[in-house]
Amino acid sequence: MQRIVDDALAVTKESVKTLTYESLNNFARFINGVSALLLTLIPGKASVLEGLHGWELRPTPRGPRLPRWMLNGVSSFNRFIHELSLDSDTSSLDYSSLEEEEEEDSDGISTPPSPLSQTSLRSWASLPEYYESHWTDWITFIVWLVLLPARILLWVPFYLLRLFCRQDHSPLISPRRRYRRSSRVPIPGKEHHVPNRTTDRRRGVIEDLQLGTEIFIEAVFDFFHKVAHLLLSPSEAFGIISSWFSSKGSYDDDDGIVQTYTLGDEDSSLTERTITSLYNTDTRTCQDVITELGYPYEAIRVVTSDGYGLLLERIPRRDARKAVYLQHGALDSSMGWVSNGVVGSPAFAAYDQGYDVYLGNFRGLVSRDHVNKNISSKDFWSYSINEHAREDIPAMIEKIHDIKTSELRLYQPNVEEVAKEEQPYKLCLLSHSLGGAAVLMYVITRRIEEKPHRLSRLILLSPAGFHEDSNLFFTLIEHSFILLGPVISRIFPAFYIPTRFFRMLFNKLARDFHNYPAVGGLVQTLMGYVVGGDSSNWIGVIGLPHYNMDDMPAVSFRVALHLAQIKRCRKFRMFDYGSVQANMEVYGSPEPLDLGEFYGLIDLPVDLVAGKKDKVIRPSMVRKHYRVMRESGVADVSYNEFEYAHLDFTFSHREELLAYVMSRLLLVEPTKTQPVHKKGMKLKKKLETAKPH
């Protein structure tokens, strides 16, 4: 009888699993097929599906595919860079060697450690706050009441999923085989689970539904199987019940602990295995990408004068007299400069050329790093492009200056004499989009304040600043922000995906767009239409790990409002605080500063690069930067165009762009110093080591 029941339950279970699995597959095939049909109906978009495998009515999730830069190792471009390098002592292309081995000379003099990243907070006074009129409070209150049911509906699924995940950890593991969490201190930068791309593959929403459904069916039928077994075997049921009362929590906590060792950990001792997350999302950071490719890495925390904590990341060459600082744009992070790996990333190309590479990150991460841990959301997001240019960039550049001068002083005995006359190193800056506007604002304001900007050359990729030539979508946003700004700022102080659940869902949907190319092609087409036909790889970008469930870059409402003001007035100017009194306190004039009128203060070479397919910042707007600079008398300014869309400058593999950027960097010669005698270097090191601690 027991065997008959077992066979019946097994057959029924497999039938139900097959039925649900095929139902989900058929639903996904239907959506993919409809998407393919819609793509064929959209004029000029039928070619999107050409050459793609799996967009037919039977798509299958693709296995892991290594990008070209991981398969081929080093490109011909990077090999060319190594041949040109004058500062590197070795021509080897093996990036996996340790930093200490690279920097050790023939006399055994090793590189001194980088100075500690300590930042003293300067006193600061926040900008004056002006309360909006009383009617905006009533409108905001009414809007919150209208949105309250929607917020409740969005909160319920997240709460149920979190409850399910809490309950789902313990039944899967026997009490006698339960793992305990490791008490070992985690390796810095490895707090998140980083999947091995050669063996693991991120799951999309459809795959998670299939897996969750199968687990649920297994649990239900396992329950009925045990119940049937106990009903057919009363003696065994009695024995189990009696064992509950006799054993009553007598399990030994140390029984069944499985100790494992992860290859590559710094601690060679055995560590206890931990339960991995069920979310299966890519949470790699910029540090993970850099170190996985064998490059050195250093993280530097910078605190601005108004209390914001910034992450300045570095691929260090401590003895280099030429450095490059890369600054990202809106809704981006330092990940954009390394996302194409060894072959296509500007950060790695610059390091291979012999530069000390610094990757800047603007304020505005969802994690909200601030010295005031109790700062409100409204106060944290109350910043515009002004703060990017006058707080973030100066803080990071001054930190770079402190680090470089300290390190070069240890390398060069005569650097103190050189520092009195000129900067002992050359710093170039490469920026994209919003970062370009902030950099120009930084240079001009530093010149007005008669402070050194410490830069030797600017390379601006599709810089923001002028936006009157834009599409209908941006025009609608402009009018909405200008008219409804007081209300929108109360409801949405910043634009980002609000909860970990929805960020996880966003990341998994990006994976589904790759598994079902017709759906991905349709979403790509619609997003391109929204931004005026820009052909950037929007689907590929949202799948990058800097949009993950743990953190993501955001855009404050004031930054968006600042761009809307620039578009409305057709001038590149600083933020308008909305009243004559506020502008007078900040700028000393009733109107914000028009930066275009001060382009003549720019005293360093500027290279402007535009994309012919860029519909976010059109080439005409980049040419306006060039024209205004030429009319203002900027001595050395160049303009170039490439067949790129807006995101192609950072997220696409473009060797011709890298060749152009490197050619412009090579125009800046490092600071020339007197020859350094090795005996003096050894003596200096002995004196430092002999100092009492």
XYZ file of N, CA and C in Angstrom, residues 292-525:
702
model
N 39.882 41.581 -9.731
C 39.726 40.325 -10.457
C 40.582 40.295 -11.715
N 40.862 41.465 -12.288
C 41.693 41.529 -13.486
C 43.174 41.675 -13.160
N 43.518 41.629 -11.873
C 44.913 41.623 -11.484
C 45.540 42.984 -11.301
N 44.755 44.046 -11.299
C 45.304 45.390 -11.114
C 45.307 45.749 -9.627
N 46.228 46.615 -9.208
C 46.211 47.083 -7.809
C 45.023 48.005 -7.576
N 44.618 48.117 -6.343
C 43.432 48.915 -6.006
C 43.616 49.572 -4.649
N 43.066 50.773 -4.540
C 43.071 51.486 -3.268
C 41.798 52.309 -3.167
N 41.143 52.259 -2.021
C 39.927 53.034 -1.766
C 40.259 54.159 -0.789
N 39.830 55.361 -1.114
C 40.111 56.541 -0.307
C 38.789 57.226 0.005
N 38.512 57.407 1.282
C 37.290 58.124 1.669
C 37.604 59.609 1.807
N 36.826 60.413 1.104
C 37.000 61.860 1.116
C 35.750 62.486 1.719
N 35.924 63.410 2.622
C 34.807 64.113 3.247
C 34.823 65.561 2.783
N 33.720 66.026 2.226
C 33.631 67.395 1.734
C 33.435 68.360 2.900
N 33.553 69.641 2.613
C 33.404 70.654 3.659
C 31.983 70.721 4.193
N 30.985 70.237 3.421
C 29.611 70.214 3.922
C 29.204 68.837 4.441
N 30.175 67.945 4.671
C 29.911 66.717 5.409
C 29.587 65.485 4.607
N 29.632 65.526 3.296
C 29.313 64.356 2.481
C 30.540 63.458 2.348
N 30.323 62.164 2.487
C 31.393 61.199 2.311
C 31.443 60.715 0.875
N 32.603 60.832 0.237
C 32.787 60.430 -1.156
C 33.798 59.292 -1.225
N 33.645 58.440 -2.220
C 34.575 57.343 -2.447
C 35.456 57.685 -3.634
N 36.731 57.899 -3.373
C 37.725 58.115 -4.422
C 38.519 56.823 -4.576
N 38.394 56.183 -5.729
C 39.048 54.897 -5.975
C 40.283 55.111 -6.838
N 41.233 54.228 -6.656
C 42.540 54.450 -7.267
C 43.137 53.152 -7.787
N 43.751 53.231 -8.967
C 44.622 52.175 -9.483
C 46.027 52.748 -9.394
N 46.751 52.466 -8.309
C 47.926 53.283 -7.956
C 49.194 52.940 -8.722
N 49.865 53.989 -9.145
C 51.285 53.969 -9.521
C 51.931 55.069 -8.683
N 52.465 54.698 -7.556
C 52.834 55.687 -6.552
C 54.012 56.556 -6.954
N 54.876 56.064 -7.839
C 56.033 56.863 -8.241
C 55.792 57.629 -9.526
N 54.580 57.560 -10.085
C 54.296 58.221 -11.359
C 54.153 59.725 -11.160
N 54.724 60.489 -12.082
C 54.609 61.943 -12.048
C 53.504 62.444 -12.971
N 52.701 61.552 -13.488
C 51.534 61.940 -14.268
C 50.344 61.128 -13.765
N 49.252 61.810 -13.537
C 48.044 61.190 -12.995
C 46.848 61.616 -13.834
N 45.814 60.803 -13.807
C 44.577 61.124 -14.512
C 43.410 60.868 -13.570
N 42.500 61.812 -13.560
C 41.322 61.767 -12.696
C 40.095 61.636 -13.593
N 39.310 60.564 -13.420
C 38.146 60.289 -14.254
C 36.881 60.550 -13.447
N 35.961 61.341 -14.020
C 34.747 61.724 -13.321
C 33.525 61.352 -14.160
N 32.617 60.596 -13.554
C 31.445 60.079 -14.267
C 30.361 61.141 -14.402
N 29.256 60.765 -15.054
C 28.113 61.653 -15.250
C 26.942 61.272 -14.377
N 25.738 61.688 -14.804
C 24.529 61.455 -14.023
C 24.139 59.978 -14.050
N 23.588 59.500 -12.935
C 23.145 58.106 -12.798
C 24.253 57.122 -13.164
N 25.464 57.480 -12.839
C 26.608 56.634 -13.161
C 27.548 56.633 -11.959
N 28.574 55.815 -12.029
C 29.569 55.739 -10.966
C 30.907 55.409 -11.604
N 31.909 55.174 -10.777
C 33.228 54.825 -11.294
C 33.221 53.514 -12.059
N 32.183 52.694 -11.882
C 32.083 51.436 -12.619
C 32.104 51.655 -14.125
N 31.611 52.810 -14.582
C 31.574 53.067 -16.015
C 32.938 53.116 -16.662
N 33.973 53.475 -15.904
C 35.309 53.583 -16.475
C 36.052 52.252 -16.512
N 35.519 51.191 -15.896
C 36.178 49.881 -15.896
C 35.252 48.776 -16.396
N 34.035 49.124 -16.813
C 33.031 48.104 -17.135
C 33.365 47.319 -18.394
N 34.251 47.827 -19.254
C 34.625 47.108 -20.471
C 35.886 46.273 -20.311
N 36.369 46.154 -19.086
C 37.496 45.280 -18.834
C 38.813 45.829 -19.342
N 39.763 44.942 -19.558
C 41.118 45.330 -19.917
C 41.160 46.015 -21.270
N 40.381 45.536 -22.219
C 40.499 46.003 -23.595
C 39.867 47.369 -23.799
N 38.669 47.579 -23.264
C 37.911 48.753 -23.659
C 37.722 49.811 -22.609
N 38.426 49.756 -21.490
C 38.180 50.687 -20.393
C 39.263 51.759 -20.333
N 38.866 53.042 -20.247
C 39.860 54.122 -20.164
C 40.752 54.021 -18.928
N 40.205 53.546 -17.808
C 41.006 53.485 -16.583
C 42.190 52.531 -16.751
N 41.950 51.343 -17.302
C 43.027 50.380 -17.488
C 44.007 50.835 -18.572
N 43.472 51.470 -19.619
C 44.360 51.965 -20.678
C 45.308 53.029 -20.134
N 44.793 53.926 -19.297
C 45.651 54.964 -18.717
C 46.683 54.361 -17.776
N 46.284 53.374 -16.994
C 47.245 52.730 -16.090
C 48.344 52.032 -16.894
N 47.966 51.353 -17.972
C 48.968 50.686 -18.808
C 49.937 51.683 -19.430
N 49.474 52.902 -19.623
C 50.338 53.934 -20.195
C 51.283 54.523 -19.159
N 51.091 54.200 -17.888
C 51.982 54.681 -16.845
C 51.388 55.742 -15.955
N 50.073 55.947 -16.024
C 49.429 56.969 -15.215
C 48.994 56.409 -13.863
N 48.998 57.277 -12.886
C 48.361 57.002 -11.600
C 46.893 57.369 -11.762
N 46.001 56.401 -11.656
C 44.604 56.572 -12.060
C 43.724 56.756 -10.831
N 42.880 57.789 -10.870
C 41.928 58.073 -9.800
C 40.519 58.102 -10.392
N 39.589 57.406 -9.740
C 38.196 57.312 -10.185
C 37.317 58.009 -9.158
N 36.741 59.126 -9.549
C 35.923 59.892 -8.633
C 34.478 59.440 -8.627
N 33.810 59.618 -7.494
C 32.389 59.325 -7.356
C 31.700 60.537 -6.725
N 30.696 61.069 -7.428
C 29.929 62.178 -6.890
C 29.115 61.733 -5.682
N 28.689 62.698 -4.886
C 27.701 62.418 -3.854
C 26.399 61.972 -4.530
N 25.574 61.218 -3.793
C 24.297 60.840 -4.369
C 24.041 59.355 -4.450
N 24.808 58.533 -3.735
C 24.472 57.116 -3.667
C 23.297 56.911 -2.720
N 22.524 55.869 -2.978
C 21.365 55.580 -2.143
C 21.785 55.292 -0.704
N 23.016 54.800 -0.506
C 23.493 54.489 0.841
C 23.666 55.733 1.707
N 23.744 56.920 1.103
C 23.736 58.207 1.809
C 24.835 58.298 2.871
N 26.081 58.430 2.411
C 27.228 58.580 3.307
C 27.350 60.044 3.711
N 27.214 60.311 4.998
C 27.305 61.678 5.514
C 27.806 61.624 6.946
N 28.524 62.662 7.363
C 29.044 62.679 8.729
C 27.911 62.756 9.751
N 26.791 63.347 9.358
C 25.610 63.398 10.215
C 24.741 62.182 9.909
N 24.828 61.163 10.749
C 24.110 59.922 10.485
C 22.598 60.088 10.595
N 22.137 61.162 11.215
C 20.702 61.392 11.376
C 20.164 62.428 10.405
N 20.907 62.735 9.361
C 20.461 63.728 8.407
C 19.186 63.257 7.711
N 18.261 64.160 7.512
C 16.994 63.808 6.874
C 17.190 63.631 5.375
N 16.238 62.947 4.768
C 16.311 62.716 3.323
C 16.266 64.033 2.561
N 15.431 64.947 3.015
C 15.320 66.238 2.338
C 16.633 66.999 2.389
N 17.284 67.010 3.548
C 18.545 67.740 3.677
C 19.669 67.063 2.899
N 19.674 65.739 2.888
C 20.755 65.045 2.182
C 20.700 65.322 0.686
N 19.516 65.283 0.106
C 19.379 65.446 -1.338
C 19.275 66.906 -1.760
N 19.508 67.828 -0.861
C 19.378 69.253 -1.176
C 20.700 69.779 -1.739
N 21.023 69.367 -2.961
C 22.227 69.854 -3.629
C 21.997 69.887 -5.128
N 22.756 70.707 -5.813
C 22.655 70.869 -7.262
C 24.030 70.610 -7.884
N 24.172 70.994 -9.155
C 25.478 70.852 -9.807
C 26.496 71.772 -9.141
N 26.011 72.850 -8.519
C 26.928 73.737 -7.788
C 27.770 72.965 -6.781
N 27.123 72.089 -6.010
C 27.836 71.330 -4.980
C 28.767 70.291 -5.591
N 28.384 69.717 -6.734
C 29.316 68.813 -7.420
C 30.602 69.552 -7.789
N 30.448 70.799 -8.255
C 31.594 71.549 -8.759
C 32.378 72.246 -7.653
N 31.713 72.696 -6.607
C 32.374 73.512 -5.587
C 32.687 72.741 -4.299
N 32.182 71.525 -4.192
C 32.444 70.712 -3.003
C 33.096 69.380 -3.358
N 32.447 68.602 -4.234
C 32.917 67.245 -4.519
C 34.265 67.244 -5.243
N 34.316 67.916 -6.397
C 35.543 67.894 -7.192
C 36.716 68.541 -6.449
N 36.549 69.717 -5.805
C 37.688 70.263 -5.047
C 38.194 69.337 -3.947
N 37.264 68.674 -3.237
C 37.694 67.781 -2.160
C 38.515 66.622 -2.712
N 38.095 66.044 -3.832
C 38.820 64.902 -4.393
C 40.151 65.331 -5.003
N 40.179 66.459 -5.686
C 41.437 66.910 -6.287
C 42.446 67.300 -5.207
N 41.996 67.932 -4.146
C 42.918 68.266 -3.064
C 43.444 67.009 -2.371
N 42.601 66.002 -2.259
C 43.070 64.730 -1.695
C 44.113 64.085 -2.609
N 43.884 64.131 -3.916
C 44.874 63.616 -4.866
C 46.184 64.381 -4.719
N 46.087 65.700 -4.577
C 47.294 66.520 -4.431
C 48.066 66.149 -3.161
N 47.358 65.963 -2.072
C 48.033 65.598 -0.822
C 48.729 64.243 -0.951
N 48.039 63.285 -1.567
C 48.618 61.947 -1.702
C 49.840 61.967 -2.617
N 49.724 62.632 -3.768
C 50.825 62.626 -4.733
C 52.052 63.343 -4.176
N 51.861 64.502 -3.569
C 53.021 65.215 -3.032
C 53.685 64.433 -1.901
N 52.878 63.762 -1.062
C 53.454 62.968 0.030
C 54.237 61.783 -0.504
N 53.681 61.091 -1.488
C 54.364 59.915 -2.031
C 55.607 60.299 -2.822
N 55.519 61.353 -3.620
C 56.678 61.755 -4.413
C 57.785 62.309 -3.534
N 57.437 62.849 -2.386
C 58.460 63.326 -1.463
C 59.293 62.163 -0.926
N 58.668 60.990 -0.796
C 59.406 59.809 -0.356
C 60.270 59.233 -1.469
N 59.845 59.454 -2.721
C 60.596 58.912 -3.848
C 61.725 59.830 -4.291
N 61.469 61.143 -4.231
C 62.425 62.099 -4.763
C 62.945 62.989 -3.638
N 64.225 62.952 -3.320
C 64.756 63.821 -2.259
C 64.619 65.306 -2.574
N 64.580 65.668 -3.864
C 64.536 67.073 -4.228
C 63.129 67.559 -4.531
N 62.094 66.767 -4.188
C 60.741 67.155 -4.549
C 60.272 68.364 -3.758
N 60.813 68.572 -2.549
C 60.401 69.723 -1.764
C 60.837 71.021 -2.441
N 62.028 70.998 -3.053
C 62.476 72.182 -3.760
C 61.631 72.437 -4.992
N 61.264 71.360 -5.685
C 60.438 71.510 -6.877
C 59.057 72.001 -6.516
N 58.520 71.514 -5.372
C 57.163 71.867 -4.983
C 57.021 73.357 -4.709
N 58.108 74.015 -4.348
C 58.015 75.445 -4.088
C 57.765 76.216 -5.373
N 58.253 75.709 -6.485
C 58.123 76.424 -7.741
C 56.916 75.961 -8.544
N 56.675 74.691 -8.620
C 55.578 74.179 -9.415
C 55.088 72.860 -8.835
N 53.959 72.419 -9.348
C 53.369 71.168 -8.897
C 54.252 70.012 -9.342
N 54.619 69.086 -8.445
C 55.574 68.034 -8.815
C 54.984 66.931 -9.685
N 53.777 67.060 -10.127
C 53.141 66.059 -10.984
C 52.158 66.778 -11.906
N 51.723 66.082 -12.944
C 50.731 66.613 -13.881
C 49.446 65.805 -13.729
N 48.331 66.512 -13.589
C 47.027 65.871 -13.403
C 46.109 66.243 -14.552
N 45.701 65.252 -15.329
C 44.719 65.440 -16.399
C 43.361 64.950 -15.911
N 42.305 65.443 -16.538
C 40.954 65.082 -16.113
C 40.136 64.645 -17.312
N 39.518 63.486 -17.186
C 38.627 62.933 -18.208
C 37.241 62.808 -17.607
N 36.246 63.404 -18.243
C 34.895 63.393 -17.679
C 33.879 63.138 -18.776
N 32.662 62.780 -18.338
C 31.580 62.456 -19.260
C 30.300 63.136 -18.814
N 29.577 63.726 -19.752
C 28.221 64.233 -19.546
C 28.163 65.259 -18.410
N 27.387 64.958 -17.362
C 27.244 65.884 -16.240
C 28.584 66.181 -15.587
N 29.480 65.201 -15.570
C 30.802 65.439 -15.015
C 31.545 66.532 -15.759
N 31.345 66.649 -17.083
C 31.988 67.706 -17.851
C 31.508 69.080 -17.447
N 30.185 69.254 -17.227
C 29.656 70.540 -16.784
C 30.196 70.910 -15.413
N 30.259 69.923 -14.498
C 30.772 70.201 -13.156
C 32.245 70.580 -13.199
N 33.019 69.962 -14.077
C 34.452 70.271 -14.174
C 34.663 71.689 -14.701
N 33.909 72.074 -15.724
C 34.035 73.438 -16.242
C 33.651 74.459 -15.172
N 32.588 74.175 -14.429
C 32.180 75.066 -13.350
C 33.275 75.131 -12.276
N 33.902 74.008 -12.005
C 34.974 73.965 -11.011
C 36.146 74.840 -11.431
N 36.606 74.707 -12.663
C 37.767 75.468 -13.131
C 37.475 76.964 -13.090
N 36.291 77.366 -13.551
C 35.965 78.792 -13.613
C 35.843 79.384 -12.209
N 35.148 78.690 -11.312
C 34.986 79.228 -9.959
C 36.312 79.277 -9.208
N 37.192 78.319 -9.440
C 38.509 78.362 -8.792
C 39.331 79.538 -9.323
N 39.206 79.818 -10.600
C 39.917 80.959 -11.167
C 39.363 82.267 -10.623
N 38.028 82.346 -10.457
C 37.430 83.557 -9.898
C 37.885 83.757 -8.455
N 37.959 82.653 -7.692
C 38.387 82.728 -6.296
C 39.901 82.801 -6.143
N 40.618 82.778 -7.275
C 42.080 82.839 -7.293
C 42.694 81.697 -6.486
N 42.150 80.507 -6.693
C 42.681 79.302 -6.078
C 43.192 78.369 -7.174
N 44.207 77.572 -6.901
C 44.730 76.674 -7.949
C 43.761 75.527 -8.235
N 43.578 75.229 -9.524
C 42.727 74.079 -9.875
C 43.544 72.808 -10.055
N 44.862 72.912 -10.172
C 45.821 71.804 -10.189
C 45.674 70.892 -11.411
N 45.002 71.319 -12.440
C 44.774 70.499 -13.625
C 45.673 70.959 -14.760
N 46.055 70.001 -15.612
C 46.919 70.293 -16.752
C 46.192 70.170 -18.081
N 45.108 69.378 -18.119
C 44.363 69.226 -19.368
C 42.983 68.673 -19.059
N 41.987 69.125 -19.834
C 40.618 68.622 -19.715
C 40.238 67.884 -20.989
N 39.688 66.682 -20.828
C 39.125 65.926 -21.948
C 37.668 65.666 -21.592
N 36.761 66.348 -22.276
C 35.343 66.328 -21.929
C 34.576 65.555 -22.987
N 33.997 64.419 -22.591
C 33.224 63.566 -23.497
C 31.754 63.934 -23.387
N 31.210 64.497 -24.455
C 29.806 64.910 -24.512
C 29.404 65.682 -23.256
N 30.056 66.814 -22.983
C 29.791 67.527 -21.723
C 28.432 68.201 -21.709
N 27.797 68.211 -20.547
C 26.562 68.965 -20.353
C 26.911 70.442 -20.197
N 25.860 71.292 -20.148
C 26.074 72.726 -19.983
C 25.155 73.556 -20.839
N 24.937 73.135 -22.083
C 23.979 73.780 -22.976
C 22.992 72.717 -23.439
N 21.688 73.039 -23.357
C 20.684 72.001 -23.622
C 19.449 72.513 -24.357
N 19.524 73.682 -24.967
C 18.312 74.187 -25.629
C 17.925 73.364 -26.849
N 18.905 72.710 -27.488
C 18.615 71.841 -28.630
C 18.406 70.417 -28.120
N 17.159 70.096 -27.789
C 16.851 68.765 -27.250
C 15.487 68.322 -27.748
N 15.098 67.106 -27.400
C 13.874 66.534 -27.932
C 12.666 66.897 -27.065
N 11.502 66.405 -27.495
C 10.242 66.741 -26.832
C 10.192 66.227 -25.403
N 10.767 65.047 -25.148
C 10.724 64.465 -23.814
C 11.412 65.376 -22.798
N 12.602 65.858 -23.119
C 13.318 66.746 -22.200
C 12.626 68.101 -22.072
N 11.946 68.539 -23.131
C 11.191 69.791 -23.041
C 10.024 69.654 -22.074
N 9.324 68.515 -22.112
C 8.225 68.288 -21.167
C 8.737 68.222 -19.733
N 9.880 67.565 -19.526
C 10.470 67.516 -18.187
C 10.839 68.919 -17.706
N 11.394 69.710 -18.610
C 11.763 71.087 -18.250
C 10.557 71.863 -17.738
N 9.443 71.857 -18.496
C 8.255 72.613 -18.092
C 7.663 72.052 -16.799
N 7.682 70.737 -16.649
C 7.115 70.135 -15.436
C 7.914 70.539 -14.202
N 9.225 70.500 -14.300
C 10.059 70.832 -13.148
C 9.982 72.319 -12.808
N 9.924 73.163 -13.810
C 9.872 74.599 -13.550
C 8.537 74.980 -12.914
N 7.428 74.406 -13.410
C 6.099 74.783 -12.921
C 5.753 74.095 -11.608
N 6.098 72.820 -11.468
C 5.688 72.035 -10.303
C 6.854 71.700 -9.389
N 7.934 72.459 -9.496
C 9.122 72.164 -8.711
C 8.895 72.078 -7.213
N 8.203 73.056 -6.576
C 8.003 72.978 -5.122
C 7.264 71.726 -4.666
N 6.314 71.255 -5.481
C 5.547 70.064 -5.111
C 6.364 68.799 -5.359
N 7.006 68.724 -6.524
C 7.776 67.523 -6.869
C 8.934 67.327 -5.896
N 9.572 68.420 -5.476
C 10.713 68.293 -4.568
C 10.300 67.724 -3.218
N 9.054 67.990 -2.788
C 8.587 67.414 -1.528
C 8.322 65.915 -1.657
N 7.809 65.496 -2.797
C 7.459 64.080 -2.991
C 8.679 63.265 -3.406
N 9.471 63.796 -4.338
C 10.638 63.086 -4.865
C 11.881 63.967 -4.674
N 12.519 63.937 -3.502
C 13.749 64.721 -3.329
C 14.894 64.222 -4.195
N 14.803 62.973 -4.653
C 15.808 62.412 -5.560
C 15.145 61.318 -6.381
N 15.790 60.958 -7.476
C 15.246 59.961 -8.393
C 16.128 58.716 -8.356
N 15.561 57.641 -7.832
C 16.251 56.360 -7.737
C 15.209 55.283 -7.435
N 15.617 54.030 -7.506
C 14.734 52.919 -7.178
C 14.727 52.774 -5.661
N 13.575 52.918 -4.996
C 13.568 53.199 -3.556
C 13.946 52.054 -2.633
N 13.592 50.809 -2.912
C 13.793 49.724 -1.954
C 14.695 48.644 -2.545
N 15.250 47.820 -1.672
C 16.111 46.723 -2.109
C 15.336 45.729 -2.962
N 14.042 45.540 -2.646
C 13.244 44.596 -3.409
C 13.095 45.055 -4.863
N 12.773 46.325 -5.067
C 12.562 46.808 -6.432
C 13.884 46.954 -7.178
N 14.973 47.228 -6.462
C 16.270 47.232 -7.136
C 16.658 45.825 -7.564
N 16.336 44.829 -6.730
C 16.571 43.441 -7.111
C 15.720 43.072 -8.330
N 14.450 43.502 -8.315
C 13.562 43.216 -9.438
C 14.067 43.878 -10.710
N 14.547 45.106 -10.587
C 15.092 45.834 -11.728
C 16.289 45.096 -12.310
N 17.178 44.617 -11.447
C 18.357 43.892 -11.895
C 17.989 42.589 -12.578
N 16.988 41.903 -12.060
C 16.580 40.625 -12.647
C 15.832 40.820 -13.962
N 15.061 41.899 -14.071
C 14.397 42.183 -15.341
C 15.424 42.439 -16.439
N 16.525 43.094 -16.078
C 17.586 43.308 -17.058
C 18.122 41.973 -17.564
N 18.187 40.974 -16.671
C 18.629 39.644 -17.093
C 17.600 39.001 -18.020
N 16.310 39.188 -17.730
C 15.269 38.647 -18.603
C 15.321 39.280 -19.990
N 15.674 40.549 -20.059
C 15.771 41.216 -21.359
C 16.860 40.589 -22.215
N 17.899 40.023 -21.568
C 18.944 39.324 -22.317
C 18.499 37.905 -22.685
N 17.749 37.270 -21.794
C 17.283 35.914 -22.081
C 16.232 35.890 -23.176
N 15.462 36.977 -23.284
C 14.403 37.077 -24.294
C 14.680 38.304 -25.144
N 15.518 38.136 -26.177
C 15.997 39.302 -26.932
C 14.906 40.121 -27.598
N 13.778 39.505 -27.964
C 12.706 40.285 -28.581
C 12.130 41.282 -27.580
N 11.929 40.832 -26.337
C 11.451 41.738 -25.288
C 12.499 42.817 -25.020
N 13.754 42.403 -24.924
C 14.814 43.380 -24.713
C 14.926 44.368 -25.856
N 14.775 43.875 -27.088
C 14.828 44.780 -28.237
C 13.691 45.782 -28.239
N 12.500 45.335 -27.813
C 11.364 46.248 -27.751
C 11.578 47.317 -26.676
N 12.054 46.902 -25.493
C 12.324 47.870 -24.433
C 13.432 48.831 -24.854
N 14.468 48.315 -25.505
C 15.549 49.158 -26.000
C 15.021 50.196 -26.985
N 14.127 49.777 -27.872
C 13.561 50.693 -28.863
C 12.719 51.770 -28.201
